[in-house]
Every structure is written in C-alpha cells, then in structure tokens.
Short mmCIF file of C-alpha atoms in Angstrom, two decimals:
data_model
loop_
_atom_site.label_atom_id
_atom_site.label_comp_id
_atom_site.label_asym_id
_atom_site.label_seq_id
_atom_site.Cartn_x
_atom_site.Cartn_y
_atom_site.Cartn_z
CA MET A 1 -5.51 27.00 -8.26
CA PRO A 2 -6.98 25.38 -4.73
CA ARG A 3 -3.89 25.45 -2.37
CA LEU A 4 -4.66 21.72 -1.75
CA ARG A 5 -4.39 21.60 -5.59
CA LYS A 6 -1.34 23.61 -5.68
CA ARG A 7 0.61 21.72 -2.85
CA ILE A 8 -0.55 18.05 -4.82
CA ALA A 9 1.16 19.66 -8.02
CA ASN A 10 4.02 20.83 -6.75
CA ARG A 11 5.12 17.82 -4.68
CA LEU A 12 4.13 15.58 -7.91
CA LYS A 13 6.79 17.89 -9.42
CA ASP A 14 8.96 17.24 -7.17
CA SER A 15 8.89 13.53 -7.28
CA GLN A 16 9.63 13.63 -11.07
CA ASN A 17 12.45 15.85 -10.66
CA THR A 18 14.17 14.34 -8.11
CA PHE A 19 13.89 10.99 -7.93
CA ALA A 20 14.95 8.06 -10.69
CA MET A 21 11.59 6.04 -10.47
CA LEU A 22 11.18 2.99 -12.21
CA THR A 23 7.84 0.65 -11.88
CA THR A 24 7.79 -3.13 -11.74
CA PHE A 25 4.50 -5.15 -11.80
CA ASN A 26 3.17 -8.57 -10.50
CA GLU A 27 -0.47 -9.76 -10.16
CA VAL A 28 -2.18 -11.60 -7.41
CA ASP A 29 -4.39 -14.27 -7.06
CA MET A 30 -6.97 -12.92 -4.36
CA THR A 31 -9.20 -16.10 -3.92
CA ASN A 32 -7.48 -17.26 -0.20
CA LEU A 33 -8.11 -13.77 0.70
CA MET A 34 -11.41 -12.95 -0.37
CA LYS A 35 -12.55 -16.38 1.38
CA LEU A 36 -10.88 -15.41 4.70
CA ARG A 37 -12.78 -12.13 4.56
CA SER A 38 -15.72 -13.86 4.04
CA ASP A 39 -15.50 -16.28 6.86
CA TYR A 40 -14.52 -14.22 9.29
CA LYS A 41 -16.24 -10.62 8.77
CA ASP A 42 -19.33 -11.27 11.12
CA GLU A 43 -17.03 -12.06 13.58
CA PHE A 44 -14.63 -9.53 12.94
CA VAL A 45 -17.12 -7.39 13.10
CA LYS A 46 -18.50 -8.41 16.22
CA LYS A 47 -15.52 -8.44 18.14
CA HIS A 48 -13.61 -5.45 16.78
CA GLY A 49 -16.26 -2.72 15.68
CA VAL A 50 -15.07 -2.45 12.10
CA LYS A 51 -15.14 -4.31 8.39
CA LEU A 52 -12.29 -6.12 7.39
CA GLY A 53 -11.08 -4.40 4.62
CA LEU A 54 -8.58 -5.29 2.04
CA MET A 55 -6.48 -1.87 3.01
CA SER A 56 -5.51 -3.50 6.55
CA CYS A 57 -4.50 -7.34 4.43
CA PHE A 58 -2.01 -5.03 2.46
CA VAL A 59 -1.02 -2.88 4.59
CA LYS A 60 0.25 -6.00 7.11
CA ALA A 61 1.97 -7.74 3.63
CA ALA A 62 3.59 -4.40 3.26
CA VAL A 63 4.53 -4.11 6.35
CA SER A 64 6.07 -7.90 6.06
CA GLY A 65 7.81 -7.02 2.52
CA LEU A 66 9.46 -4.02 3.83
CA GLN A 67 11.04 -6.04 6.82
CA ASN A 68 11.81 -8.35 4.09
CA GLN A 69 13.69 -5.66 2.28
CA PRO A 70 14.79 -2.85 4.55
CA ILE A 71 16.06 -0.97 1.54
CA VAL A 72 12.81 -0.30 0.07
CA ASN A 73 11.98 1.79 3.88
CA ALA A 74 15.26 3.64 3.81
CA VAL A 75 15.46 7.20 2.01
CA ILE A 76 18.27 9.22 0.82
CA ASP A 77 19.31 12.00 2.77
CA GLY A 78 22.09 14.01 0.92
CA ASP A 79 25.09 11.41 0.63
CA ASP A 80 23.62 8.95 3.64
CA ILE A 81 21.47 6.76 3.80
CA ILE A 82 19.15 6.30 6.27
CA TYR A 83 16.90 2.92 7.54
CA ARG A 84 14.49 3.49 9.17
CA ASP A 85 13.45 0.65 12.10
CA TYR A 86 9.59 1.70 12.32
CA VAL A 87 7.07 1.50 9.48
CA ASP A 88 4.91 4.80 9.19
CA VAL A 89 2.35 3.50 6.15
CA SER A 90 0.67 6.68 4.32
CA VAL A 91 -2.78 5.16 2.18
CA ALA A 92 -3.50 7.53 0.02
CA VAL A 93 -7.64 8.99 -0.17
CA GLY A 94 -9.10 10.50 -2.61
CA THR A 95 -11.43 13.37 -1.77
CA SER A 96 -13.52 16.26 -3.44
CA LYS A 97 -10.78 18.64 -2.97
CA GLY A 98 -8.03 16.10 -4.19
CA LEU A 99 -5.80 13.40 -2.71
CA VAL A 100 -4.36 13.14 0.45
CA VAL A 101 -2.34 10.98 2.31
CA PRO A 102 -2.85 9.95 5.82
CA VAL A 103 -0.03 8.35 7.72
CA ILE A 104 -0.85 4.64 10.05
CA ARG A 105 2.16 5.32 12.64
CA ASP A 106 3.50 2.14 13.95
CA ALA A 107 2.21 -0.31 11.70
CA ASP A 108 4.49 -2.81 11.93
CA THR A 109 3.24 -3.25 15.61
CA MET A 110 -0.50 -3.28 14.93
CA ASN A 111 -3.18 -5.70 14.06
CA PHE A 112 -5.57 -5.79 11.39
CA ALA A 113 -8.37 -4.58 13.98
CA ASP A 114 -5.87 -1.17 15.14
CA ILE A 115 -5.12 -0.69 11.17
CA GLU A 116 -8.91 -1.10 9.88
CA LYS A 117 -9.85 1.69 13.04
CA GLY A 118 -6.73 3.82 12.10
CA ILE A 119 -7.76 3.86 8.40
CA ASN A 120 -11.35 4.29 8.96
CA ASN A 121 -10.82 7.22 11.27
CA LEU A 122 -8.13 8.98 9.25
CA ALA A 123 -10.68 8.76 5.88
CA LYS A 124 -13.23 10.57 8.27
CA LYS A 125 -11.09 12.97 8.81
CA ALA A 126 -10.15 13.60 5.14
CA THR A 127 -13.37 13.77 3.53
CA GLU A 128 -14.53 16.18 6.46
CA GLY A 129 -11.28 18.18 5.49
CA ALA A 130 -9.81 18.06 9.44
CA LEU A 131 -6.44 16.18 9.13
CA SER A 132 -3.92 18.05 10.52
CA ILE A 133 -0.38 18.29 8.90
CA ASP A 134 1.13 16.03 11.47
CA GLU A 135 -1.64 13.40 10.27
CA MET A 136 -0.27 13.46 6.93
CA ALA A 137 3.38 13.71 7.42
CA GLY A 138 6.61 11.49 8.08
CA GLY A 139 5.34 8.16 6.59
CA THR A 140 8.12 5.65 4.99
CA PHE A 141 6.27 3.98 2.61
CA THR A 142 2.72 4.79 0.46
CA ILE A 143 -0.14 2.33 -0.70
CA SER A 144 -2.67 4.15 -3.38
CA ASN A 145 -6.06 2.05 -4.69
CA GLY A 146 -6.70 2.87 -8.02
CA GLY A 147 -9.11 0.03 -7.70
CA VAL A 148 -11.70 1.71 -6.04
CA TYR A 149 -12.13 3.88 -9.22
CA GLY A 150 -11.87 0.78 -11.52
CA SER A 151 -8.18 1.21 -12.58
CA LEU A 152 -6.99 -2.05 -13.46
CA ILE A 153 -3.10 -1.16 -13.80
CA SER A 154 -1.00 2.52 -13.29
CA THR A 155 2.32 3.51 -12.77
CA PRO A 156 1.71 5.33 -8.91
CA ILE A 157 4.23 8.20 -8.80
CA ILE A 158 6.53 8.15 -5.45
CA ASN A 159 4.86 10.56 -2.47
CA PRO A 160 8.39 12.44 -1.26
CA PRO A 161 10.72 11.95 0.45
CA GLN A 162 9.90 7.99 0.52
CA SER A 163 11.65 5.50 -1.88
CA ALA A 164 8.87 3.48 -2.77
CA ILE A 165 4.78 3.26 -3.60
CA LEU A 166 2.25 0.34 -3.92
CA GLY A 167 -0.31 0.91 -6.17
CA MET A 168 -3.64 -1.78 -5.76
CA HIS A 169 -5.82 -1.65 -9.10
CA SER A 170 -9.48 -3.49 -9.51
CA ILE A 171 -10.09 -7.20 -8.86
CA VAL A 172 -11.18 -8.87 -12.42
CA GLN A 173 -12.00 -12.54 -12.53
CA ARG A 174 -9.57 -13.61 -15.42
CA PRO A 175 -9.01 -17.23 -16.41
CA VAL A 176 -5.42 -18.66 -14.92
CA VAL A 177 -4.24 -22.34 -15.00
CA VAL A 178 -3.83 -23.54 -11.81
CA ASP A 179 -2.62 -27.53 -10.85
CA GLY A 180 -2.93 -27.77 -15.05
CA SER A 181 -6.58 -26.41 -14.72
CA ILE A 182 -8.01 -23.20 -16.58
CA LEU A 183 -9.69 -21.30 -14.02
CA ALA A 184 -11.50 -18.37 -13.02
CA ARG A 185 -10.01 -16.28 -10.38
CA PRO A 186 -10.07 -12.81 -8.81
CA MET A 187 -6.93 -11.24 -10.22
CA MET A 188 -5.44 -8.13 -8.79
CA TYR A 189 -2.29 -6.16 -10.67
CA LEU A 190 0.25 -4.40 -8.50
CA ALA A 191 2.50 -1.97 -9.03
CA LEU A 192 5.27 -0.65 -7.36
CA THR A 193 7.18 2.58 -8.12
CA TYR A 194 10.48 2.94 -7.02
CA ASP A 195 13.71 5.08 -6.80
CA HIS A 196 16.21 3.39 -8.13
CA ARG A 197 18.99 5.70 -7.09
CA LEU A 198 18.71 3.53 -3.98
CA ILE A 199 16.52 0.72 -4.17
CA ASP A 200 17.85 -2.22 -6.91
CA GLY A 201 15.63 -4.09 -9.51
CA ARG A 202 16.14 -7.53 -7.53
CA GLU A 203 15.17 -6.21 -4.26
CA ALA A 204 12.18 -4.07 -5.78
CA VAL A 205 11.00 -7.47 -7.56
CA TYR A 206 11.38 -9.25 -4.02
CA PHE A 207 9.58 -6.67 -2.42
CA LEU A 208 6.76 -7.59 -4.61
CA ARG A 209 6.77 -11.39 -4.70
CA ARG A 210 6.88 -10.79 -1.14
CA ILE A 211 3.40 -8.65 -1.55
CA LYS A 212 1.78 -11.82 -3.76
CA ASP A 213 3.01 -14.61 -1.34
CA VAL A 214 1.75 -13.12 1.31
CA VAL A 215 -1.26 -12.35 -0.04
CA GLU A 216 -1.92 -15.13 -1.75
CA ASP A 217 -1.43 -17.38 1.58
CA PRO A 218 -2.53 -15.01 4.28
CA ARG A 219 -1.26 -17.74 6.69
CA ARG A 220 2.12 -16.76 6.25
CA LEU A 221 1.85 -13.75 7.90
CA LEU A 222 0.62 -16.15 10.79
CA LEU A 223 3.50 -18.21 10.95
CA ASP A 224 5.78 -15.25 10.26
CA ILE A 225 7.52 -17.26 7.14
#
C-alpha cells in the first residue's frame, strides 16, 4: 500500500473510531449564485486574474455559517471544548495518488479573489505532489466537492481532529415549486457530517440552513444578514 493511501486509511479509521458521526442534509437552489458568476465572470477575471468558481462561494458561505454557529468550528480536547476565533478551511482535492486536504488559512479575513487564488495555488501543488505537511495541517472545517465526479449525494467522513465536514454534490436540473409554479431549477444536495458528541442536531441544521440561505441569496454576504 502506498504511503499516502496508508495515511488516508488510518485517518479515516481513526475518524470512525473517535467521532459520533451523524449527517444532516439539505438542498440549495443554485440559480442566483450561477447568475452572479455568469454576470461578473469576465470582470472578475480581468480584475483579479482568476476565475470565480463555486468553491470560493461555498468557502465564504461556510465562514458565515461557522461565525453564526461557532460550535461547529470548535473541537473537543480531552474534557475541554476549544472554541476557535479564526476559520481555516480545508478543501479536499483528489489527485492520482489519493485525496489530500490543503488548508485555506484565515478564510474569514479573505475576499473571493484571495480564496480563489489560494485554492488554485494549493490545487496546483496537490496535482504536482508538492504540498508540504504544514499546508495540510491545522484546518478547522472541511469542504469536499463530490459533484466534480458526478456524485448526487453522499455522507462525508469528518477530517480529524475537526468536528464537521460539508459535502457538495452535482448540480442537477430538478422540478421545484417557486411561488406556486413548478419550474426547472439547478439544484444541489448538501450534506453536513458532524460530531454529535459536541454538536447538537439543532445547531447542525441551523448551520446548514445558513449555508443554504447565503448560497441562494449571495447578497446576504454583502449585507452581513
């Protein structure tokens, strides 16, 4: 077994043996976020030199959710609960050798362009096998996007020693009721796996609802509401 695969296997088994894992689900209408990207994609690239992707939007949404429900950003340490006043988001990246999870440091202080540049830089290093141990250590929350492989829904496993992980999935046109009419909308299922020893169901659901609210109406990020 290659060393990276062995390390992944050990961490996943440690996660299953340590956490009381539970997964809650929701779905988001991606219409407004996709329109935002379409309307400003050229201006964004021209000004910042990077494309505006979905992941940066979900990182920003996760930051908002973690600030709204700080217990999701906390961790159990022995008999203590440690609350972090910073947000370091781990982003799962698939490579030919296995899954790696580099960290976007201080994501709560970054704008969309900073996050995109950070993701692009870390993804490039991951593909080249050039990530350092420091670049993969110390995250407080993880986002995994199985949608890039066509996953419709899944139950992601917590990345220890964190307390929760958000799973993104494929965007699929589905019929939904909007103001009494049935319309085809681009929908995505979201999954939040969390450590039930620390996080209650109410807090997990509120966190995921915050993600949903922000993604469906990105103006909330601008207005901080």
